[in-house]
Short mmCIF file of C-alpha atoms in Angstrom, two decimals:
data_model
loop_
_atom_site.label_atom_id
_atom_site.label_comp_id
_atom_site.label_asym_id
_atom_site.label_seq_id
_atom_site.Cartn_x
_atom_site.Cartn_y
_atom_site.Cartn_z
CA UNK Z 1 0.00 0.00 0.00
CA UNK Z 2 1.04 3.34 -0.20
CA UNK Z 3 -0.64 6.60 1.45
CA UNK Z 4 0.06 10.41 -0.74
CA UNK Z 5 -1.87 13.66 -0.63
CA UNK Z 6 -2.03 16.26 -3.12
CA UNK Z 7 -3.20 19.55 -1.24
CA UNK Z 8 -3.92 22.62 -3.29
CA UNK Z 9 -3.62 26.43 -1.15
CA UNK Z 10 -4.14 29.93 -2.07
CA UNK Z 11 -0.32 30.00 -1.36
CA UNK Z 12 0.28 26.98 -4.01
CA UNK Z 13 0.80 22.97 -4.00
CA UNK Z 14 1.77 20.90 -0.98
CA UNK Z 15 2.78 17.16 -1.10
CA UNK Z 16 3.38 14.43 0.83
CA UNK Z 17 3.99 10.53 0.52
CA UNK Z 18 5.06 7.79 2.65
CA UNK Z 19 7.98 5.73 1.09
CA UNK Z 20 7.06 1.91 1.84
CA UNK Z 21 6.45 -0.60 -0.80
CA UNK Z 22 5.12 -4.42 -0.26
CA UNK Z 23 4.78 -7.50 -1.55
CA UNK Z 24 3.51 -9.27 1.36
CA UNK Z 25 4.23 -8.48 4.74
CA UNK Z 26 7.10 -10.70 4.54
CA UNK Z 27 8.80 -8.33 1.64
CA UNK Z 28 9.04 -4.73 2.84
CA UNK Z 29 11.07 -2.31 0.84
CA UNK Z 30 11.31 1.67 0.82
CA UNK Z 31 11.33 3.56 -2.52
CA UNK Z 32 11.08 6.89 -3.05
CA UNK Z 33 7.02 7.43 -4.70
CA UNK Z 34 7.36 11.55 -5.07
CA UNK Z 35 9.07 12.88 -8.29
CA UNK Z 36 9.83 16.42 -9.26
CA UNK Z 37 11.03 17.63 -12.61
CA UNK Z 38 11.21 21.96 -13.03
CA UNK Z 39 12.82 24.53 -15.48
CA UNK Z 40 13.31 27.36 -13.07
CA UNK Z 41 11.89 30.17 -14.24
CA UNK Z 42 9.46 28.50 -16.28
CA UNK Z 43 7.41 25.65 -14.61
CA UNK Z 44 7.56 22.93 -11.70
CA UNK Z 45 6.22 19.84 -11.82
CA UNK Z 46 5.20 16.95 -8.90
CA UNK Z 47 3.90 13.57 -9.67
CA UNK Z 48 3.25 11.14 -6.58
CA UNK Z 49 2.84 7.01 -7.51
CA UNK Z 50 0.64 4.49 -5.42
CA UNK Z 51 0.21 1.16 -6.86
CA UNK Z 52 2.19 -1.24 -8.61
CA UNK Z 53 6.20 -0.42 -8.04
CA UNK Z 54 6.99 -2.13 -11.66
CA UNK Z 55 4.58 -0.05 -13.02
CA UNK Z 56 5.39 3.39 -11.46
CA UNK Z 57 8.86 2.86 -12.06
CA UNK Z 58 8.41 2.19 -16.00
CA UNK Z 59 6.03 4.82 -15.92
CA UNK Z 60 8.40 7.52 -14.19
CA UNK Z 61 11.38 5.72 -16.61
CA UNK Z 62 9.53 6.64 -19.47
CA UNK Z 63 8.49 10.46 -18.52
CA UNK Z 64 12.59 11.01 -17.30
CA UNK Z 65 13.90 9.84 -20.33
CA UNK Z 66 11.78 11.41 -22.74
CA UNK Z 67 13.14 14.80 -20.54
CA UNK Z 68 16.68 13.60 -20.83
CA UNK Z 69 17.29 11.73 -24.24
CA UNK Z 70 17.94 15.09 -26.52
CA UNK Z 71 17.01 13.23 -29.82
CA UNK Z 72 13.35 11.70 -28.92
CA UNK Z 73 12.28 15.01 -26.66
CA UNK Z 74 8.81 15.09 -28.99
CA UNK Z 75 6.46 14.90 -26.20
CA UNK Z 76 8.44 16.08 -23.23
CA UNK Z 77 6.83 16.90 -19.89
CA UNK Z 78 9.21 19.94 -19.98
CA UNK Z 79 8.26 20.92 -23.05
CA UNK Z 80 4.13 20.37 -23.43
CA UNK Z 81 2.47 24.08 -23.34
CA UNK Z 82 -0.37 23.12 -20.68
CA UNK Z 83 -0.45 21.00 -17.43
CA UNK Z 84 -3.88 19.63 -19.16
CA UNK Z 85 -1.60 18.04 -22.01
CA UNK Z 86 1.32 16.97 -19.39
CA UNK Z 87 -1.56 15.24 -17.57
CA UNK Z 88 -2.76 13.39 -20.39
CA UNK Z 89 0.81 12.61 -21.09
CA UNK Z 90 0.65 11.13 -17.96
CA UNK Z 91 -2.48 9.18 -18.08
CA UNK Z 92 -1.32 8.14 -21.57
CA UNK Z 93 1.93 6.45 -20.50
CA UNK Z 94 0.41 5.02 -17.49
CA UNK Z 95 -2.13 3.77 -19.56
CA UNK Z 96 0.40 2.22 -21.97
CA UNK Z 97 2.18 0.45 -19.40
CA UNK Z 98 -0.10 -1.04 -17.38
CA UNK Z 99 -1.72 -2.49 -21.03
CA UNK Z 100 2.04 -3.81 -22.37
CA UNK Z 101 1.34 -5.84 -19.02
CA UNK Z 102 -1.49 -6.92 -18.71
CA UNK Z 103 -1.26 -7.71 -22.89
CA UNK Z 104 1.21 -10.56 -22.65
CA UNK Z 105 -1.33 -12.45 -20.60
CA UNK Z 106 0.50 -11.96 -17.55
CA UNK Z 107 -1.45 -11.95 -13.91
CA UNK Z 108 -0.05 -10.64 -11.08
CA UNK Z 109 -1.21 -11.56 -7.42
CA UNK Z 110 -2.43 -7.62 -7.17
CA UNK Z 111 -3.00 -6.29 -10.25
CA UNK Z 112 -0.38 -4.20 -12.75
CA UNK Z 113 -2.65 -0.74 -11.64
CA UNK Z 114 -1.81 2.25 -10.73
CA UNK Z 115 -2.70 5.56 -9.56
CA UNK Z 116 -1.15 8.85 -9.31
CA UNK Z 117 -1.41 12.89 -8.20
CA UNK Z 118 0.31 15.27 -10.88
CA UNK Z 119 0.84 18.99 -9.86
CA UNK Z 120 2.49 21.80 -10.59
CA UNK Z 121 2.66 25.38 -12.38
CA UNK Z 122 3.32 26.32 -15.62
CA UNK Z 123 4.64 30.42 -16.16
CA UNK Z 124 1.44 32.50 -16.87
CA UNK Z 125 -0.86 29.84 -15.76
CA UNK Z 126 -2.70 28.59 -12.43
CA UNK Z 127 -1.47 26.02 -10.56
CA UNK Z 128 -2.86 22.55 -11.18
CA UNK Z 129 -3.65 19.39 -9.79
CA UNK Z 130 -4.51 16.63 -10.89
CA UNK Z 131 -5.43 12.89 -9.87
CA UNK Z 132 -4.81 10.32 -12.71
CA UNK Z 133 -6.15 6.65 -13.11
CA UNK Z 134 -5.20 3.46 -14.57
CA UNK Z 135 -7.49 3.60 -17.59
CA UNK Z 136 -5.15 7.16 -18.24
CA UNK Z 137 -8.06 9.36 -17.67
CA UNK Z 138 -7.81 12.25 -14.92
CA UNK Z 139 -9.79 14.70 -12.86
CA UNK Z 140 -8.38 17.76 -11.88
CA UNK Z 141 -9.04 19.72 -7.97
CA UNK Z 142 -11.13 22.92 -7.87
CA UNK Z 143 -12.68 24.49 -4.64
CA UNK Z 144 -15.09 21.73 -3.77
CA UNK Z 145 -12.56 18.86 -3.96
CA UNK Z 146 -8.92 20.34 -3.49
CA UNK Z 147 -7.08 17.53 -2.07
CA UNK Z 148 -6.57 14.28 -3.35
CA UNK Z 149 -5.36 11.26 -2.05
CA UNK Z 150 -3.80 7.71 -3.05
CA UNK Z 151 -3.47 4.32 -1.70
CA UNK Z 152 -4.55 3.92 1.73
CA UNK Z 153 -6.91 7.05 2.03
CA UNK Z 154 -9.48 6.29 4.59
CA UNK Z 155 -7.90 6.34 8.37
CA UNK Z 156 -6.48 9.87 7.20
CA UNK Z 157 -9.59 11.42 5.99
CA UNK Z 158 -11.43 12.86 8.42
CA UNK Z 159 -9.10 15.00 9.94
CA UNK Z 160 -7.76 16.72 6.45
CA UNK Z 161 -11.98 17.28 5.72
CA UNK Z 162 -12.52 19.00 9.10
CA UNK Z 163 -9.52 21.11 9.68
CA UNK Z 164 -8.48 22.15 6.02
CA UNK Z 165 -8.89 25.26 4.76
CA UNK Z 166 -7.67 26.85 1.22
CA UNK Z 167 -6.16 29.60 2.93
CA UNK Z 168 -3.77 27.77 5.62
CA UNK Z 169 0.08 28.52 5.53
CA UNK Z 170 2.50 25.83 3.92
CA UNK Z 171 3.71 25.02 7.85
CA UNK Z 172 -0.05 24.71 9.01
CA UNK Z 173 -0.48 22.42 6.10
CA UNK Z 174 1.88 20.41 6.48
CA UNK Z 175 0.89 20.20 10.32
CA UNK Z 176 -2.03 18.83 9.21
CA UNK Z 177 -0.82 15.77 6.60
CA UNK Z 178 1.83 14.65 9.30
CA UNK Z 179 -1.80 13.91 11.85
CA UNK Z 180 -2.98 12.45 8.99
CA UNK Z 181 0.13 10.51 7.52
CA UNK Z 182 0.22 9.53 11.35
CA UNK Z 183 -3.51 8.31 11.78
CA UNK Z 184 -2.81 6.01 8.50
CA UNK Z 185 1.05 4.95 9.46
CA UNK Z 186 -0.73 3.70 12.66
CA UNK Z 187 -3.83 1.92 11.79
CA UNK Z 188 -1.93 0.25 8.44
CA UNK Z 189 1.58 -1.78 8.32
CA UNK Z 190 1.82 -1.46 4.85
CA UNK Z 191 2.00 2.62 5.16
CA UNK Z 192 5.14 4.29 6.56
CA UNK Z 193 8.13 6.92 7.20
CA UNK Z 194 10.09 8.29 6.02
CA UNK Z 195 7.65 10.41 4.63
CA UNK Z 196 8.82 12.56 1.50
CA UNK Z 197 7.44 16.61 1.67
CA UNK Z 198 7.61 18.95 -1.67
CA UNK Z 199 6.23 22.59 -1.40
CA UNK Z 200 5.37 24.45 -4.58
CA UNK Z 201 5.04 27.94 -4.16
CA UNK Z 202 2.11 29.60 -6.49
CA UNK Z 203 4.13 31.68 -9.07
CA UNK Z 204 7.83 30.85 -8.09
CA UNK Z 205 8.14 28.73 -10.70
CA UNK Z 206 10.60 26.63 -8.98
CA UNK Z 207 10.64 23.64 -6.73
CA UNK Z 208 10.17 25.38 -2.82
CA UNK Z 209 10.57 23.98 0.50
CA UNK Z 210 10.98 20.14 0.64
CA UNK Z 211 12.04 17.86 3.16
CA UNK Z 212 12.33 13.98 4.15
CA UNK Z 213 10.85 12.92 7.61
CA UNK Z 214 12.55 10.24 9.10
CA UNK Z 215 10.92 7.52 11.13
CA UNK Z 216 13.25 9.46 14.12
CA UNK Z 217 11.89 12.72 13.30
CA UNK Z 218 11.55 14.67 16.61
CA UNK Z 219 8.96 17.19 14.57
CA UNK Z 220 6.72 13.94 13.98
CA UNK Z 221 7.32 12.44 17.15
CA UNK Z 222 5.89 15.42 18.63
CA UNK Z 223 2.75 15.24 16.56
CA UNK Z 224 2.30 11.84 17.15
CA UNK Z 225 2.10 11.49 20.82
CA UNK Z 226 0.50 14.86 20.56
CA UNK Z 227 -2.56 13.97 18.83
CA UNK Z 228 -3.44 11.30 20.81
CA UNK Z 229 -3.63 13.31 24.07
CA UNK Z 230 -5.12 16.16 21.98
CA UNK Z 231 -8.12 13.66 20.79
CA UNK Z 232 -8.69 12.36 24.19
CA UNK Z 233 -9.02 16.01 25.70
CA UNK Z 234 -11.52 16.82 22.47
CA UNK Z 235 -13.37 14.08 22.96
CA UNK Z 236 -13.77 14.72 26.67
CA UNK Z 237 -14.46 18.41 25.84
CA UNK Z 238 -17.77 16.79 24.06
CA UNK Z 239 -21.24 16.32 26.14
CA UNK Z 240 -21.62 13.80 27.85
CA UNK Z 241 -24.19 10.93 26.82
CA UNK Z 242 -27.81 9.83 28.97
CA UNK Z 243 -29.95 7.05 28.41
CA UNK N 1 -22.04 -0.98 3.71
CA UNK N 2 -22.62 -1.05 6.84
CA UNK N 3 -20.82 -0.05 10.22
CA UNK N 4 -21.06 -1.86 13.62
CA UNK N 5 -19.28 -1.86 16.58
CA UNK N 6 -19.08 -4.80 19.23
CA UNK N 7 -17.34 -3.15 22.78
CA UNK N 8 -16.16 -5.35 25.57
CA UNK N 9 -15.95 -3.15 28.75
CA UNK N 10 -15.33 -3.84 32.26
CA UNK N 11 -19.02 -3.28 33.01
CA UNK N 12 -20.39 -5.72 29.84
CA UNK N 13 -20.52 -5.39 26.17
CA UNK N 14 -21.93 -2.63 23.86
CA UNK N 15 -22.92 -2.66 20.24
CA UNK N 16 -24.35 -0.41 17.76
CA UNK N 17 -25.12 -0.44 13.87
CA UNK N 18 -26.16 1.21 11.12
CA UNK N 19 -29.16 0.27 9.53
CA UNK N 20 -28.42 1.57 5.83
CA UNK N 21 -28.61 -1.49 3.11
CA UNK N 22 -27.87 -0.42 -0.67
CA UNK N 23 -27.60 -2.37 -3.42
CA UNK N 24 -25.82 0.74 -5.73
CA UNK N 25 -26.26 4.57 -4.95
CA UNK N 26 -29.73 4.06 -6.12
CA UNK N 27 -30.95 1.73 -4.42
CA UNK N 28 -31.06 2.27 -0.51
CA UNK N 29 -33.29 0.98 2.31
CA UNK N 30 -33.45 0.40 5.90
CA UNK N 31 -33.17 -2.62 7.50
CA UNK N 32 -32.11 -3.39 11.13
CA UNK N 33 -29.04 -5.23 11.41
CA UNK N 34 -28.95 -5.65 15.58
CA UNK N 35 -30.92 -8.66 16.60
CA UNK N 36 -31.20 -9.65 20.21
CA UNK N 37 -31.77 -13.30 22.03
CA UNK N 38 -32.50 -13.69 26.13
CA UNK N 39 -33.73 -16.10 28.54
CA UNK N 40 -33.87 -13.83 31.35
CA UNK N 41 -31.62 -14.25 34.43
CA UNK N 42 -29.82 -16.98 32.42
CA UNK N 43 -28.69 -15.59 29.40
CA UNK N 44 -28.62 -12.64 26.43
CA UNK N 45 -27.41 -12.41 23.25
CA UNK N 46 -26.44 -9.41 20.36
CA UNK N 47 -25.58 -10.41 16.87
CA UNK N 48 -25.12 -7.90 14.41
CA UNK N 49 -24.59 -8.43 10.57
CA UNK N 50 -22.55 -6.68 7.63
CA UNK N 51 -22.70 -8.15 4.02
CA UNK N 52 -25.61 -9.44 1.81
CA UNK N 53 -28.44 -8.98 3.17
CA UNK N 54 -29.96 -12.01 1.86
CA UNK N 55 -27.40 -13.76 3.85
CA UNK N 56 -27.98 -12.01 6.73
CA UNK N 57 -31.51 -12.45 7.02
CA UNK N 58 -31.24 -16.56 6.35
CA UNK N 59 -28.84 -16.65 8.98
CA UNK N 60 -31.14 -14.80 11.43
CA UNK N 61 -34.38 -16.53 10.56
CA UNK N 62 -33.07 -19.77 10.59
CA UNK N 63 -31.31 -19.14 14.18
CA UNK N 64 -34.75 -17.78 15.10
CA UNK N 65 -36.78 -20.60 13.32
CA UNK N 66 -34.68 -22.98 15.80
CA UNK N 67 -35.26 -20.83 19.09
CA UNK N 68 -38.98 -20.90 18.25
CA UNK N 69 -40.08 -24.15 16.77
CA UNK N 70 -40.25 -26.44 19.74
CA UNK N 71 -40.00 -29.98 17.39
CA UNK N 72 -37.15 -29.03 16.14
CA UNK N 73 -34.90 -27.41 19.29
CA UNK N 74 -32.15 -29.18 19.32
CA UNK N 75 -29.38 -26.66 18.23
CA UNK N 76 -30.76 -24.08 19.86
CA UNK N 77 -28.80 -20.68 20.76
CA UNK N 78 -30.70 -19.96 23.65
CA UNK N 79 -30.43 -23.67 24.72
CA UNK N 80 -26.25 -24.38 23.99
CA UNK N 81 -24.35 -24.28 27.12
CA UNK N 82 -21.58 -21.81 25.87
CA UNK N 83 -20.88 -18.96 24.01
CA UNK N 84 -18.39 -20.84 22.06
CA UNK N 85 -20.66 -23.66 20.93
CA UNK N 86 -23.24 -20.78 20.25
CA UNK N 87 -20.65 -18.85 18.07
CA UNK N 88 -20.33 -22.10 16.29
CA UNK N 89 -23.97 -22.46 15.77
CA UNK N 90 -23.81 -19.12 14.60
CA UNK N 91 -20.70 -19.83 12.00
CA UNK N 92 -21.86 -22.81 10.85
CA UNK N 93 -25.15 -21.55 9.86
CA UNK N 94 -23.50 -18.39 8.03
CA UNK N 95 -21.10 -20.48 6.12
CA UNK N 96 -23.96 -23.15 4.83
CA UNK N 97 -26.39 -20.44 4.08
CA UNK N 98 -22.97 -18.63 2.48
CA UNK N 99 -22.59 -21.98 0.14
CA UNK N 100 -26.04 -22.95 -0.45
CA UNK N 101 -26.27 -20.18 -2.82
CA UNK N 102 -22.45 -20.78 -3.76
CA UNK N 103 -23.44 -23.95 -4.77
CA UNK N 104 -25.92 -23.59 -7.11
CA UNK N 105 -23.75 -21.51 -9.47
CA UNK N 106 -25.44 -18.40 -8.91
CA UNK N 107 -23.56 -15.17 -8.85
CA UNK N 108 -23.90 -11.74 -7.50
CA UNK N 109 -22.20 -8.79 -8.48
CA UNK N 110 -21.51 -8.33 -4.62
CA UNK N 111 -20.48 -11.72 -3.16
CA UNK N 112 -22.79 -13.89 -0.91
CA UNK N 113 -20.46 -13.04 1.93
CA UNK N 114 -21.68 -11.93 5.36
CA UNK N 115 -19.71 -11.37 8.70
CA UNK N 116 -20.96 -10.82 11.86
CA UNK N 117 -20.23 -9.62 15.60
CA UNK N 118 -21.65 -12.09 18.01
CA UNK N 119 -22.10 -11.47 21.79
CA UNK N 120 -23.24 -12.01 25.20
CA UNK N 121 -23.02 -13.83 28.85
CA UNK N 122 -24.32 -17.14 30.01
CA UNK N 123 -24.84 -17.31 34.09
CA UNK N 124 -22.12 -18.26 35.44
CA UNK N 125 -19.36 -17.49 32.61
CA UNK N 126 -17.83 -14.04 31.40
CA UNK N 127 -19.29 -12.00 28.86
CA UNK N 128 -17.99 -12.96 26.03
CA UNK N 129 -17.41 -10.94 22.14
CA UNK N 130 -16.66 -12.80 18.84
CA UNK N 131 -16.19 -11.69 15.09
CA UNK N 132 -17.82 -14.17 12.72
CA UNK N 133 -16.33 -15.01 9.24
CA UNK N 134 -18.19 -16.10 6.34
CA UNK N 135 -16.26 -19.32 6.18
CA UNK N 136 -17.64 -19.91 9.92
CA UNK N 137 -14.83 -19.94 12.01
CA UNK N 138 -14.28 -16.80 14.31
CA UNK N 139 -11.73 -14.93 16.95
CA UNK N 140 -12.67 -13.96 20.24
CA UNK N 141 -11.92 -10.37 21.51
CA UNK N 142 -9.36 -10.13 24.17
CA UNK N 143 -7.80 -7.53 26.09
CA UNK N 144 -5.22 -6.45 23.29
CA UNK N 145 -7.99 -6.23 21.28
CA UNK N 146 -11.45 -5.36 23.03
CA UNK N 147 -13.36 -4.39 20.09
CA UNK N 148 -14.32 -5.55 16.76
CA UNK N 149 -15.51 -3.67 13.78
CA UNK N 150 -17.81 -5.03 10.67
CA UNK N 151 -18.37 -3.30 7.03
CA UNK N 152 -17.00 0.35 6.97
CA UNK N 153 -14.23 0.00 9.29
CA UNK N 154 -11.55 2.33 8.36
CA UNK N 155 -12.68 6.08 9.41
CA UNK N 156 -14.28 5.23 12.64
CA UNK N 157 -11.24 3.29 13.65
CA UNK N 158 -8.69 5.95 15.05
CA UNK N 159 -10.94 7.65 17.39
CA UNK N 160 -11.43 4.34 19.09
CA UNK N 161 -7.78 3.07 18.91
CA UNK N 162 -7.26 6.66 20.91
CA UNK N 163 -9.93 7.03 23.33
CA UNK N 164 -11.01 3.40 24.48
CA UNK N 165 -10.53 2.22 27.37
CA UNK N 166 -11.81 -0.87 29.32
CA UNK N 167 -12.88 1.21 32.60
CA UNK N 168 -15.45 3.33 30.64
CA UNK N 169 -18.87 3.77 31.47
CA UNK N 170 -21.59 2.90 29.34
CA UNK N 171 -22.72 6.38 28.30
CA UNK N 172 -18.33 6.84 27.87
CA UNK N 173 -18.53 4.45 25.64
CA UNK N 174 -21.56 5.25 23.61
CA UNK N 175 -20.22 8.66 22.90
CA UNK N 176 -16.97 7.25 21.74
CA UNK N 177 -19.12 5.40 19.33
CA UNK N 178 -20.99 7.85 18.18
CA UNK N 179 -18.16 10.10 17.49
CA UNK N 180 -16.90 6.60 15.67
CA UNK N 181 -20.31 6.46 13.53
CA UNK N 182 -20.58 10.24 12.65
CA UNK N 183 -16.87 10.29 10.82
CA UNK N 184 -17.91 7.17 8.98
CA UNK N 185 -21.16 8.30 8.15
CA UNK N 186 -19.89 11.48 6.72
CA UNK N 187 -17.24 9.71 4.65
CA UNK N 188 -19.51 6.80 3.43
CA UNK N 189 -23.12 7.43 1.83
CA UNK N 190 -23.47 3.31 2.59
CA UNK N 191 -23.45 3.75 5.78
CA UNK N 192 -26.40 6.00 7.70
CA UNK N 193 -28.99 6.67 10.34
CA UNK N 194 -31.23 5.79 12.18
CA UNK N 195 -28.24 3.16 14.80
CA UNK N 196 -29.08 0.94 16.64
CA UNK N 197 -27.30 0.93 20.25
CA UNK N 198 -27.71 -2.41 22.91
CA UNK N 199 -25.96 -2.74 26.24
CA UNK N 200 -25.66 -6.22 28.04
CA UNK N 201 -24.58 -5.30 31.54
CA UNK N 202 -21.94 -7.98 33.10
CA UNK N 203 -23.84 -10.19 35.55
CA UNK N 204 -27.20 -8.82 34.16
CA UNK N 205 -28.32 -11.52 32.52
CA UNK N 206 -31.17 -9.80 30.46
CA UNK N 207 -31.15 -7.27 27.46
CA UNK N 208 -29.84 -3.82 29.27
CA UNK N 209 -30.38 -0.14 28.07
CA UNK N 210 -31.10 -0.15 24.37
CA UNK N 211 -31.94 3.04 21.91
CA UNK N 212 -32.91 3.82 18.36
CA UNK N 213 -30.79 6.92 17.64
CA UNK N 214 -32.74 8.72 14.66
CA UNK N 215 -31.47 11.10 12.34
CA UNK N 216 -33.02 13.89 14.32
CA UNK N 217 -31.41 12.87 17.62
CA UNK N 218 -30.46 15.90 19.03
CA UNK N 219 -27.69 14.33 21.12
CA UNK N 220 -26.01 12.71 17.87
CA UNK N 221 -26.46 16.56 16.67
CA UNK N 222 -24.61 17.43 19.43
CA UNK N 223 -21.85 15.42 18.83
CA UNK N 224 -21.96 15.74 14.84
CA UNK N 225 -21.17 19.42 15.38
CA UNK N 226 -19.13 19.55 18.09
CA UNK N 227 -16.67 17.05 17.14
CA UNK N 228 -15.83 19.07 14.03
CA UNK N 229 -14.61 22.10 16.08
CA UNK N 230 -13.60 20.15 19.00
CA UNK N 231 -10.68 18.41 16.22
CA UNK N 232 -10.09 21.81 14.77
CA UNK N 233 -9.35 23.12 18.76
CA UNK N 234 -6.77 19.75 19.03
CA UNK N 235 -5.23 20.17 15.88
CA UNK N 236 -4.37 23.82 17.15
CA UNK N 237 -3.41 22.75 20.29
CA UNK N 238 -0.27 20.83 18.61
CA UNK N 239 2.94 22.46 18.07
CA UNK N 240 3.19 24.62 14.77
CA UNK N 241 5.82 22.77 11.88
CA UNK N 242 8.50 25.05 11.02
CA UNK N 243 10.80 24.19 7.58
#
């Protein structure tokens, strides 16, 4: 499993993922699921994988190289005008992938699917953000939906509907995945640190603030045996029940 | 869907459920999914159901069909000796019901598959709290883990890995639950009013303090609200993130 959120602020685009990959609890690995490409100056870009590693990782492959490889740059996620098109890019590739798979007659245990969150700013244009499916068709956040999340996205729910709010600071946001990355990394084995962080400031046009939480992270720690006494003191603060 | 909750305190057991059934988005009804079984001053019983309903209602007929029709009393659940050999009953009826309709080759877009929460005292042993599979066989809850959830588990599930504890009091513990229900009934349509609450006090030995909580109720109103700004007043209460 995996566990990513895609947050979208007046101040710009906040990620996080966790870092754990399984096959099994018996086969525990950590990979890095957060990937940023950018051409200061011009546009930033973050794409976040949950799913099937193989997959991501041709998927991601496929994107770099078309960036890197001078000669084949047709459809480069540097280069495309819009993030619409880079998102269809996306969904295309994904879409490709998981098909040269699942083609050969192969069957994996889980399947060869995929999900993932695209964001990012383009010069002149709005930030974007975007959450992309298997079949390589997307939806994109506006004011009634903007967060998305990936993989395991239940335990962490509540708390990002009740306490976000479009206008929060980058910190206060990031205060607020942490309870929920925490909420998931407890309730579900397969979800956990270190936890990857990527800030994207509306209009810089670069990549901003990012960081990697550490399972020894005294930050986290804090917020972790925080919340808990926090909780128990709301939920005492509520009336009490009478037959 | 469907959400219930079966509690082992020090003071007895308490359950509640939903009582939303939906076969699609467009197709919703009401059916009560908290059934209750006592021989006063020797025994009581709760069994609650998630899954098909179909299932679910064969299961609960038949166990009724035995308690009622005196010719035919011999596996009784208000006649076994122990809880065990009545959670066996109770499995072994679920799993042949389960493959009855298995059998015939039928299929359903949703599986035949039912679980269920089974619980309640016999004079002269503990109370006593199972979870019910649909292949029959079951787990008893224990003091590492004193509660068991069926159907829409996830949401509902960090508020009570925080704020249980066995010493609660009954109305304790019914708010706990009904801060559970209200985050999974705001996350998942399936799952909805009116709930169905039952207490079996230890040493009772007859069907305690029991409530239909309606959509209306202003208590769960209370709670609904309150809970919202009660989070938002922890989740300022914990120490801001700086980069």
């Amino acid at each position: 499993m995996t566990y990513c959120v895609g947050m979208k602020l007046d101040r710009g685009l906040v990620f996080m993922s966790d870092t754990r990959t399984n096959a099994g609890v018996d086969n525990v690995s950590k990979f890095r699921k957060l990937f940023t490409w950018t051409t200061p100056g011009e546009r930033s870009l973050v794409l976040m994988t949950a799913g099937n590693l193989a997959t991501t990782q041709a998927v991601v492959s496929i994107l770099e190289e078309r960036t890197k490889a001078p000669s084949e740059r047709r459809p480069s996620i540097l280069e495309l005008p819009t993030m619409f098109q880079i998102a269809r890019l996306v969904g295309d590739t994904l879409r490709d992938v998981i098909q040269s798979n699942a083609a050969t007659g192969q069957k994996a245990d889980s399947s060869f699917n995929s999900t993932m969150i695209l964001g990012g700013q383009i010069k002149g244009i709005e930030p974007r953000l975007f959450l992309i499916y298997p079949e390589g068709n997307f939806i994109e956040a506006s004011s009634d939906t903007p967060f998305f999340q990936i993989g395991e996205t239940k335990y962490g729910r509540p708390i990002l509907v009740r306490a976000y709010h479009p206008s929060m600071s980058v910190e206060e946001a990031v205060k607020l995945l942490m309870v929920s990355f925490d909420s998931t990394v407890k309730a579900n084995l397969s979800v956990g640190l270190p936890l990857d962080l990527q800030f994207i400031e509306k209009d810089a046009l670069c990549l901003g603030a990012s960081k990697r939480i550490e399972a020894d992270d005294p930050y986290f720690g804090q917020i972790s045996s925080g919340w808990g006494d926090a909780l128990k003191k709301a939920f005492d603060s509520l009336p009490p029940f009478k037959f």
